[in-house]
mmCIF file of N, CA and C in Angstrom:
data_model
loop_
_atom_site.group_PDB
_atom_site.id
_atom_site.type_symbol
_atom_site.label_atom_id
_atom_site.label_comp_id
_atom_site.label_asym_id
_atom_site.label_seq_id
_atom_site.Cartn_x
_atom_site.Cartn_y
_atom_site.Cartn_z
ATOM 1 N N MET A 16 2.325 -0.955 -15.767
ATOM 2 C CA MET A 16 1.013 -0.397 -15.504
ATOM 3 C C MET A 16 0.593 -0.761 -14.082
ATOM 4 N N GLN A 17 -0.085 0.159 -13.431
ATOM 5 C CA GLN A 17 -0.638 -0.098 -12.112
ATOM 6 C C GLN A 17 -2.155 -0.013 -12.163
ATOM 7 N N ILE A 18 -2.774 -0.785 -11.286
ATOM 8 C CA ILE A 18 -4.228 -0.729 -11.146
ATOM 9 C C ILE A 18 -4.558 -0.488 -9.671
ATOM 10 N N GLN A 19 -5.780 -0.052 -9.426
ATOM 11 C CA GLN A 19 -6.218 0.193 -8.055
ATOM 12 C C GLN A 19 -7.088 -0.979 -7.611
ATOM 13 N N VAL A 20 -6.744 -1.567 -6.458
ATOM 14 C CA VAL A 20 -7.480 -2.722 -5.940
ATOM 15 C C VAL A 20 -7.888 -2.467 -4.483
ATOM 16 N N VAL A 21 -8.843 -3.240 -4.013
ATOM 17 C CA VAL A 21 -9.263 -3.150 -2.615
ATOM 18 C C VAL A 21 -8.099 -3.560 -1.723
ATOM 19 N N LYS A 22 -7.735 -2.702 -0.769
ATOM 20 C CA LYS A 22 -6.678 -2.993 0.194
ATOM 21 C C LYS A 22 -7.265 -3.492 1.509
ATOM 22 N N SER A 23 -8.363 -2.851 1.939
ATOM 23 C CA SER A 23 -8.971 -3.158 3.234
ATOM 24 C C SER A 23 -10.474 -2.954 3.153
ATOM 25 N N LYS A 24 -11.191 -3.722 3.983
ATOM 26 C CA LYS A 24 -12.636 -3.524 4.065
ATOM 27 C C LYS A 24 -13.100 -3.868 5.472
ATOM 28 N N ILE A 25 -13.872 -2.956 6.047
ATOM 29 C CA ILE A 25 -14.581 -3.224 7.293
ATOM 30 C C ILE A 25 -16.046 -3.325 6.890
ATOM 31 N N HIS A 26 -16.605 -4.519 7.035
ATOM 32 C CA HIS A 26 -17.913 -4.836 6.465
ATOM 33 C C HIS A 26 -19.018 -4.730 7.509
ATOM 34 N N ARG A 27 -20.007 -3.901 7.233
ATOM 35 C CA ARG A 27 -21.236 -3.787 8.005
ATOM 36 C C ARG A 27 -21.002 -3.381 9.460
ATOM 37 N N VAL A 28 -20.617 -2.120 9.626
ATOM 38 C CA VAL A 28 -20.549 -1.520 10.961
ATOM 39 C C VAL A 28 -21.662 -0.486 11.080
ATOM 40 N N LYS A 29 -22.098 -0.271 12.297
ATOM 41 C CA LYS A 29 -23.168 0.696 12.564
ATOM 42 C C LYS A 29 -22.573 2.049 12.935
ATOM 43 N N VAL A 30 -23.182 3.105 12.442
ATOM 44 C CA VAL A 30 -22.795 4.463 12.814
ATOM 45 C C VAL A 30 -23.174 4.676 14.278
ATOM 46 N N THR A 31 -22.183 5.110 15.070
ATOM 47 C CA THR A 31 -22.442 5.376 16.492
ATOM 48 C C THR A 31 -22.543 6.870 16.778
ATOM 49 N N GLY A 32 -22.103 7.701 15.830
ATOM 50 C CA GLY A 32 -22.162 9.136 16.043
ATOM 51 C C GLY A 32 -22.036 9.912 14.753
ATOM 52 N N ALA A 33 -22.532 11.139 14.770
ATOM 53 C CA ALA A 33 -22.419 12.057 13.640
ATOM 54 C C ALA A 33 -22.218 13.455 14.223
ATOM 55 N N ASP A 34 -21.031 14.018 14.014
ATOM 56 C CA ASP A 34 -20.653 15.288 14.646
ATOM 57 C C ASP A 34 -20.400 16.339 13.562
ATOM 58 N N LEU A 35 -21.435 17.081 13.230
ATOM 59 C CA LEU A 35 -21.366 18.076 12.165
ATOM 60 C C LEU A 35 -20.331 19.160 12.457
ATOM 61 N N ASN A 36 -20.103 19.482 13.714
ATOM 62 C CA ASN A 36 -19.222 20.588 14.073
ATOM 63 C C ASN A 36 -17.755 20.204 14.209
ATOM 64 N N TYR A 37 -17.413 18.940 13.970
ATOM 65 C CA TYR A 37 -16.015 18.521 13.990
ATOM 66 C C TYR A 37 -15.378 18.910 12.659
ATOM 67 N N ILE A 38 -14.073 19.038 12.616
ATOM 68 C CA ILE A 38 -13.366 19.524 11.422
ATOM 69 C C ILE A 38 -13.597 18.631 10.201
ATOM 70 N N GLY A 39 -13.673 17.343 10.379
ATOM 71 C CA GLY A 39 -13.894 16.436 9.256
ATOM 72 C C GLY A 39 -13.337 15.069 9.537
ATOM 73 N N SER A 40 -13.668 14.082 8.729
ATOM 74 C CA SER A 40 -13.121 12.733 8.795
ATOM 75 C C SER A 40 -14.121 11.729 9.334
ATOM 76 N N ILE A 41 -13.642 10.507 9.519
ATOM 77 C CA ILE A 41 -14.403 9.445 10.174
ATOM 78 C C ILE A 41 -13.544 8.914 11.312
ATOM 79 N N THR A 42 -14.143 8.807 12.481
ATOM 80 C CA THR A 42 -13.469 8.229 13.630
ATOM 81 C C THR A 42 -13.841 6.754 13.686
ATOM 82 N N ILE A 43 -12.800 5.892 13.719
ATOM 83 C CA ILE A 43 -12.994 4.440 13.710
ATOM 84 C C ILE A 43 -12.247 3.838 14.893
ATOM 85 N N ASP A 44 -12.914 2.957 15.617
ATOM 86 C CA ASP A 44 -12.277 2.209 16.701
ATOM 87 C C ASP A 44 -10.900 1.732 16.220
ATOM 88 N N GLU A 45 -9.862 2.070 16.973
ATOM 89 C CA GLU A 45 -8.496 1.753 16.559
ATOM 90 C C GLU A 45 -8.272 0.250 16.398
ATOM 91 N N ASP A 46 -8.980 -0.582 17.143
ATOM 92 C CA ASP A 46 -8.867 -2.034 16.956
ATOM 93 C C ASP A 46 -9.331 -2.437 15.559
ATOM 94 N N LEU A 47 -10.419 -1.824 15.084
ATOM 95 C CA LEU A 47 -10.918 -2.128 13.736
ATOM 96 C C LEU A 47 -9.929 -1.646 12.679
ATOM 97 N N MET A 48 -9.387 -0.431 12.887
ATOM 98 C CA MET A 48 -8.406 0.093 11.932
ATOM 99 C C MET A 48 -7.207 -0.846 11.834
ATOM 100 N N GLU A 49 -6.715 -1.270 12.967
ATOM 101 C CA GLU A 49 -5.543 -2.149 12.995
ATOM 102 C C GLU A 49 -5.841 -3.490 12.322
ATOM 103 N N ALA A 50 -6.994 -4.073 12.624
ATOM 104 C CA ALA A 50 -7.367 -5.359 12.038
ATOM 105 C C ALA A 50 -7.495 -5.268 10.519
ATOM 106 N N ALA A 51 -7.935 -4.106 10.028
ATOM 107 C CA ALA A 51 -8.129 -3.904 8.589
ATOM 108 C C ALA A 51 -6.901 -3.307 7.906
ATOM 109 N N ASN A 52 -5.841 -3.090 8.669
ATOM 110 C CA ASN A 52 -4.608 -2.517 8.094
ATOM 111 C C ASN A 52 -4.860 -1.128 7.513
ATOM 112 N N ILE A 53 -5.624 -0.330 8.244
ATOM 113 C CA ILE A 53 -5.906 1.059 7.864
ATOM 114 C C ILE A 53 -5.130 1.959 8.812
ATOM 115 N N ILE A 54 -4.459 2.978 8.262
ATOM 116 C CA ILE A 54 -3.664 3.860 9.120
ATOM 117 C C ILE A 54 -4.336 5.225 9.263
ATOM 118 N N GLN A 55 -3.937 5.928 10.313
ATOM 119 C CA GLN A 55 -4.451 7.268 10.562
ATOM 120 C C GLN A 55 -4.197 8.150 9.348
ATOM 121 N N GLY A 56 -5.207 8.882 8.922
ATOM 122 C CA GLY A 56 -5.081 9.785 7.782
ATOM 123 C C GLY A 56 -5.320 9.138 6.431
ATOM 124 N N GLU A 57 -5.493 7.831 6.401
ATOM 125 C CA GLU A 57 -5.705 7.144 5.126
ATOM 126 C C GLU A 57 -7.089 7.467 4.570
ATOM 127 N N LYS A 58 -7.158 7.616 3.260
ATOM 128 C CA LYS A 58 -8.434 7.863 2.585
ATOM 129 C C LYS A 58 -9.286 6.600 2.640
ATOM 130 N N VAL A 59 -10.562 6.787 2.937
ATOM 131 C CA VAL A 59 -11.490 5.666 3.012
ATOM 132 C C VAL A 59 -12.767 6.022 2.256
ATOM 133 N N GLN A 60 -13.289 5.033 1.540
ATOM 134 C CA GLN A 60 -14.593 5.174 0.902
ATOM 135 C C GLN A 60 -15.635 4.635 1.866
ATOM 136 N N ILE A 61 -16.721 5.372 2.017
ATOM 137 C CA ILE A 61 -17.796 4.991 2.919
ATOM 138 C C ILE A 61 -19.033 4.712 2.074
ATOM 139 N N VAL A 62 -19.583 3.513 2.222
ATOM 140 C CA VAL A 62 -20.789 3.120 1.511
ATOM 141 C C VAL A 62 -21.882 2.931 2.559
ATOM 142 N N ASN A 63 -22.948 3.705 2.450
ATOM 143 C CA ASN A 63 -24.052 3.632 3.402
ATOM 144 C C ASN A 63 -25.121 2.703 2.838
ATOM 145 N N ASN A 64 -25.288 1.544 3.472
ATOM 146 C CA ASN A 64 -26.260 0.558 2.991
ATOM 147 C C ASN A 64 -27.705 1.015 3.191
ATOM 148 N N ASP A 65 -27.925 1.963 4.087
ATOM 149 C CA ASP A 65 -29.287 2.378 4.386
ATOM 150 C C ASP A 65 -29.831 3.434 3.435
ATOM 151 N N ASN A 66 -28.969 4.306 2.935
ATOM 152 C CA ASN A 66 -29.485 5.362 2.063
ATOM 153 C C ASN A 66 -28.778 5.451 0.707
ATOM 154 N N GLY A 67 -27.804 4.575 0.469
ATOM 155 C CA GLY A 67 -27.127 4.546 -0.824
ATOM 156 C C GLY A 67 -26.015 5.570 -0.997
ATOM 157 N N GLU A 68 -25.782 6.410 -0.007
ATOM 158 C CA GLU A 68 -24.713 7.418 -0.108
ATOM 159 C C GLU A 68 -23.344 6.748 -0.203
ATOM 160 N N ARG A 69 -22.484 7.363 -1.002
ATOM 161 C CA ARG A 69 -21.076 6.973 -1.089
ATOM 162 C C ARG A 69 -20.266 8.250 -0.955
ATOM 163 N N LEU A 70 -19.265 8.224 -0.094
ATOM 164 C CA LEU A 70 -18.425 9.393 0.080
ATOM 165 C C LEU A 70 -17.028 8.955 0.473
ATOM 166 N N GLU A 71 -16.105 9.899 0.414
ATOM 167 C CA GLU A 71 -14.721 9.638 0.795
ATOM 168 C C GLU A 71 -14.284 10.664 1.820
ATOM 169 N N THR A 72 -13.461 10.216 2.757
ATOM 170 C CA THR A 72 -12.861 11.092 3.749
ATOM 171 C C THR A 72 -11.597 10.396 4.239
ATOM 172 N N TYR A 73 -11.050 10.864 5.353
ATOM 173 C CA TYR A 73 -9.855 10.236 5.913
ATOM 174 C C TYR A 73 -10.161 9.742 7.320
ATOM 175 N N CYS A 74 -9.342 8.797 7.795
ATOM 176 C CA CYS A 74 -9.574 8.133 9.075
ATOM 177 C C CYS A 74 -8.806 8.771 10.220
ATOM 178 N N ILE A 75 -9.460 8.786 11.372
ATOM 179 C CA ILE A 75 -8.755 9.081 12.611
ATOM 180 C C ILE A 75 -9.134 7.983 13.606
ATOM 181 N N PRO A 76 -8.184 7.566 14.437
ATOM 182 C CA PRO A 76 -8.474 6.465 15.368
ATOM 183 C C PRO A 76 -9.338 6.915 16.535
ATOM 184 N N GLY A 77 -10.282 6.054 16.877
ATOM 185 C CA GLY A 77 -11.106 6.249 18.067
ATOM 186 C C GLY A 77 -10.623 5.316 19.159
ATOM 187 N N PRO A 78 -11.198 5.421 20.331
ATOM 188 C CA PRO A 78 -10.779 4.573 21.448
ATOM 189 C C PRO A 78 -10.886 3.086 21.107
ATOM 190 N N ARG A 79 -9.869 2.344 21.530
ATOM 191 C CA ARG A 79 -9.856 0.891 21.299
ATOM 192 C C ARG A 79 -11.026 0.214 22.016
ATOM 193 N N ASN A 80 -11.524 -0.829 21.365
ATOM 194 C CA ASN A 80 -12.591 -1.665 21.926
ATOM 195 C C ASN A 80 -13.837 -0.852 22.282
ATOM 196 N N SER A 81 -14.054 0.236 21.535
ATOM 197 C CA SER A 81 -15.221 1.088 21.785
ATOM 198 C C SER A 81 -16.338 0.844 20.766
ATOM 199 N N GLY A 82 -15.976 0.305 19.608
ATOM 200 C CA GLY A 82 -16.946 0.140 18.534
ATOM 201 C C GLY A 82 -17.317 1.451 17.864
ATOM 202 N N GLU A 83 -16.569 2.513 18.162
ATOM 203 C CA GLU A 83 -16.926 3.826 17.628
ATOM 204 C C GLU A 83 -16.787 3.905 16.117
ATOM 205 N N ILE A 84 -17.824 4.419 15.484
ATOM 206 C CA ILE A 84 -17.837 4.771 14.061
ATOM 207 C C ILE A 84 -18.588 6.106 13.990
ATOM 208 N N THR A 85 -17.828 7.206 13.970
ATOM 209 C CA THR A 85 -18.435 8.529 13.978
ATOM 210 C C THR A 85 -18.046 9.288 12.717
ATOM 211 N N LEU A 86 -19.049 9.785 11.995
ATOM 212 C CA LEU A 86 -18.810 10.630 10.837
ATOM 213 C C LEU A 86 -18.745 12.067 11.316
ATOM 214 N N ASN A 87 -17.714 12.771 10.878
ATOM 215 C CA ASN A 87 -17.445 14.123 11.343
ATOM 216 C C ASN A 87 -17.553 15.131 10.203
ATOM 217 N N GLY A 88 -17.848 16.377 10.559
ATOM 218 C CA GLY A 88 -17.920 17.438 9.567
ATOM 219 C C GLY A 88 -19.073 17.209 8.605
ATOM 220 N N ALA A 89 -18.881 17.641 7.369
ATOM 221 C CA ALA A 89 -19.947 17.565 6.360
ATOM 222 C C ALA A 89 -20.454 16.142 6.152
ATOM 223 N N ALA A 90 -19.581 15.142 6.320
ATOM 224 C CA ALA A 90 -19.984 13.741 6.140
ATOM 225 C C ALA A 90 -21.089 13.343 7.114
ATOM 226 N N ALA A 91 -21.179 14.045 8.234
ATOM 227 C CA ALA A 91 -22.220 13.737 9.221
ATOM 228 C C ALA A 91 -23.622 13.908 8.636
ATOM 229 N N ARG A 92 -23.745 14.731 7.605
ATOM 230 C CA ARG A 92 -25.053 14.933 6.968
ATOM 231 C C ARG A 92 -25.470 13.748 6.099
ATOM 232 N N LYS A 93 -24.533 12.843 5.820
ATOM 233 C CA LYS A 93 -24.796 11.727 4.914
ATOM 234 C C LYS A 93 -25.195 10.446 5.631
ATOM 235 N N VAL A 94 -25.254 10.487 6.980
ATOM 236 C CA VAL A 94 -25.563 9.297 7.765
ATOM 237 C C VAL A 94 -26.519 9.637 8.895
ATOM 238 N N ALA A 95 -27.089 8.599 9.466
ATOM 239 C CA ALA A 95 -27.844 8.711 10.710
ATOM 240 C C ALA A 95 -27.283 7.664 11.657
ATOM 241 N N VAL A 96 -27.281 7.971 12.943
ATOM 242 C CA VAL A 96 -26.839 6.990 13.925
ATOM 243 C C VAL A 96 -27.645 5.713 13.722
ATOM 244 N N GLY A 97 -26.958 4.589 13.657
ATOM 245 C CA GLY A 97 -27.602 3.296 13.419
ATOM 246 C C GLY A 97 -27.502 2.817 11.983
ATOM 247 N N ASP A 98 -27.152 3.708 11.038
ATOM 248 C CA ASP A 98 -26.976 3.272 9.646
ATOM 249 C C ASP A 98 -25.860 2.234 9.566
ATOM 250 N N THR A 99 -25.987 1.327 8.611
ATOM 251 C CA THR A 99 -24.974 0.295 8.379
ATOM 252 C C THR A 99 -24.062 0.733 7.249
ATOM 253 N N LEU A 100 -22.755 0.701 7.518
ATOM 254 C CA LEU A 100 -21.746 1.137 6.554
ATOM 255 C C LEU A 100 -20.801 0.017 6.173
ATOM 256 N N ILE A 101 -20.213 0.164 4.996
ATOM 257 C CA ILE A 101 -19.047 -0.617 4.573
ATOM 258 C C ILE A 101 -17.940 0.400 4.335
ATOM 259 N N LEU A 102 -16.781 0.166 4.930
ATOM 260 C CA LEU A 102 -15.630 1.061 4.815
ATOM 261 C C LEU A 102 -14.562 0.366 3.984
ATOM 262 N N ILE A 103 -14.089 1.045 2.925
ATOM 263 C CA ILE A 103 -13.170 0.419 1.959
ATOM 264 C C ILE A 103 -11.989 1.337 1.705
ATOM 265 N N THR A 104 -10.783 0.758 1.683
ATOM 266 C CA THR A 104 -9.599 1.485 1.229
ATOM 267 C C THR A 104 -9.048 0.765 0.010
ATOM 268 N N TYR A 105 -8.279 1.495 -0.779
ATOM 269 C CA TYR A 105 -7.736 0.975 -2.029
ATOM 270 C C TYR A 105 -6.240 1.245 -2.088
ATOM 271 N N ALA A 106 -5.546 0.483 -2.921
ATOM 272 C CA ALA A 106 -4.107 0.689 -3.119
ATOM 273 C C ALA A 106 -3.774 0.493 -4.595
ATOM 274 N N PHE A 107 -2.773 1.236 -5.047
ATOM 275 C CA PHE A 107 -2.262 1.048 -6.402
ATOM 276 C C PHE A 107 -1.145 0.028 -6.365
ATOM 277 N N MET A 108 -1.142 -0.880 -7.335
ATOM 278 C CA MET A 108 -0.059 -1.851 -7.440
ATOM 279 C C MET A 108 0.044 -2.376 -8.860
ATOM 280 N N ASP A 109 1.203 -2.964 -9.130
ATOM 281 C CA ASP A 109 1.403 -3.591 -10.433
ATOM 282 C C ASP A 109 0.431 -4.752 -10.599
ATOM 283 N N ILE A 110 0.021 -4.995 -11.821
ATOM 284 C CA ILE A 110 -0.931 -6.078 -12.095
ATOM 285 C C ILE A 110 -0.418 -7.409 -11.549
ATOM 286 N N LYS A 111 0.850 -7.680 -11.712
ATOM 287 C CA LYS A 111 1.423 -8.946 -11.229
ATOM 288 C C LYS A 111 1.226 -9.075 -9.720
ATOM 289 N N ASP A 112 1.497 -8.004 -8.987
ATOM 290 C CA ASP A 112 1.314 -8.025 -7.533
ATOM 291 C C ASP A 112 -0.167 -8.098 -7.168
ATOM 292 N N ALA A 113 -0.995 -7.400 -7.910
ATOM 293 C CA ALA A 113 -2.427 -7.374 -7.623
ATOM 294 C C ALA A 113 -3.060 -8.756 -7.756
ATOM 295 N N LYS A 114 -2.541 -9.557 -8.652
ATOM 296 C CA LYS A 114 -3.108 -10.898 -8.865
ATOM 297 C C LYS A 114 -2.939 -11.807 -7.660
ATOM 298 N N VAL A 115 -1.949 -11.546 -6.832
ATOM 299 C CA VAL A 115 -1.706 -12.406 -5.664
ATOM 300 C C VAL A 115 -1.990 -11.696 -4.338
ATOM 301 N N PHE A 116 -2.295 -10.405 -4.404
ATOM 302 C CA PHE A 116 -2.541 -9.632 -3.190
ATOM 303 C C PHE A 116 -3.821 -10.083 -2.501
ATOM 304 N N LYS A 117 -3.789 -10.158 -1.180
ATOM 305 C CA LYS A 117 -4.963 -10.513 -0.380
ATOM 306 C C LYS A 117 -5.339 -9.322 0.499
ATOM 307 N N PRO A 118 -6.501 -8.738 0.288
ATOM 308 C CA PRO A 118 -6.909 -7.587 1.106
ATOM 309 C C PRO A 118 -7.212 -8.010 2.543
ATOM 310 N N SER A 119 -7.176 -7.040 3.438
ATOM 311 C CA SER A 119 -7.567 -7.261 4.836
ATOM 312 C C SER A 119 -9.067 -7.039 4.944
ATOM 313 N N LEU A 120 -9.802 -8.098 5.220
ATOM 314 C CA LEU A 120 -11.256 -8.036 5.315
ATOM 315 C C LEU A 120 -11.666 -8.285 6.759
ATOM 316 N N VAL A 121 -12.448 -7.364 7.324
ATOM 317 C CA VAL A 121 -12.850 -7.454 8.723
ATOM 318 C C VAL A 121 -14.379 -7.492 8.776
ATOM 319 N N PHE A 122 -14.900 -8.445 9.537
ATOM 320 C CA PHE A 122 -16.340 -8.618 9.694
ATOM 321 C C PHE A 122 -16.688 -8.524 11.179
ATOM 322 N N PRO A 123 -16.829 -7.294 11.696
ATOM 323 C CA PRO A 123 -17.110 -7.129 13.123
ATOM 324 C C PRO A 123 -18.517 -7.601 13.494
ATOM 325 N N ASP A 124 -18.743 -7.738 14.782
ATOM 326 C CA ASP A 124 -20.076 -8.044 15.284
ATOM 327 C C ASP A 124 -21.001 -6.894 14.876
ATOM 328 N N GLU A 125 -22.089 -7.199 14.207
ATOM 329 C CA GLU A 125 -22.960 -6.150 13.673
ATOM 330 C C GLU A 125 -23.727 -5.389 14.754
ATOM 331 N N ALA A 126 -23.874 -5.973 15.909
ATOM 332 C CA ALA A 126 -24.597 -5.294 16.992
ATOM 333 C C ALA A 126 -23.705 -4.331 17.757
ATOM 334 N N THR A 127 -22.390 -4.656 17.867
ATOM 335 C CA THR A 127 -21.497 -3.875 18.728
ATOM 336 C C THR A 127 -20.356 -3.199 17.993
ATOM 337 N N ASN A 128 -20.115 -3.562 16.745
ATOM 338 C CA ASN A 128 -18.962 -3.102 15.952
ATOM 339 C C ASN A 128 -17.636 -3.617 16.501
ATOM 340 N N LEU A 129 -17.652 -4.539 17.422
ATOM 341 C CA LEU A 129 -16.417 -5.061 18.001
ATOM 342 C C LEU A 129 -15.934 -6.276 17.228
ATOM 343 N N LEU A 130 -14.628 -6.522 17.293
ATOM 344 C CA LEU A 130 -14.072 -7.701 16.642
ATOM 345 C C LEU A 130 -14.626 -8.956 17.294
ATOM 346 N N LYS A 131 -14.891 -9.946 16.486
ATOM 347 C CA LYS A 131 -15.450 -11.211 17.020
ATOM 348 C C LYS A 131 -14.335 -12.064 17.589
#
């Protein structure tokens, strides 16, 4: 049997942009993606602490050391610039492996979204 567990989390980042006319996805500073072990195209759950919205989309890398967190396409309607988000990815694994697995947890600077 396999279960789904948290693989990665980027905790409390601020939305820096919302681009309704982009095709879709979330753009994340590539340094944050790398630190959280998130790859381009990976599905991510977005939890908006300011309005309670929860949605899913896929990741695309933004410029390194930029702090960029931009919601694109329809997801842009679910956020406002400055909202605080938690970004979570999940993985399926055997229960035995899940019991010892350690997720990648990233806690960026809340003012800049940059790694501390």
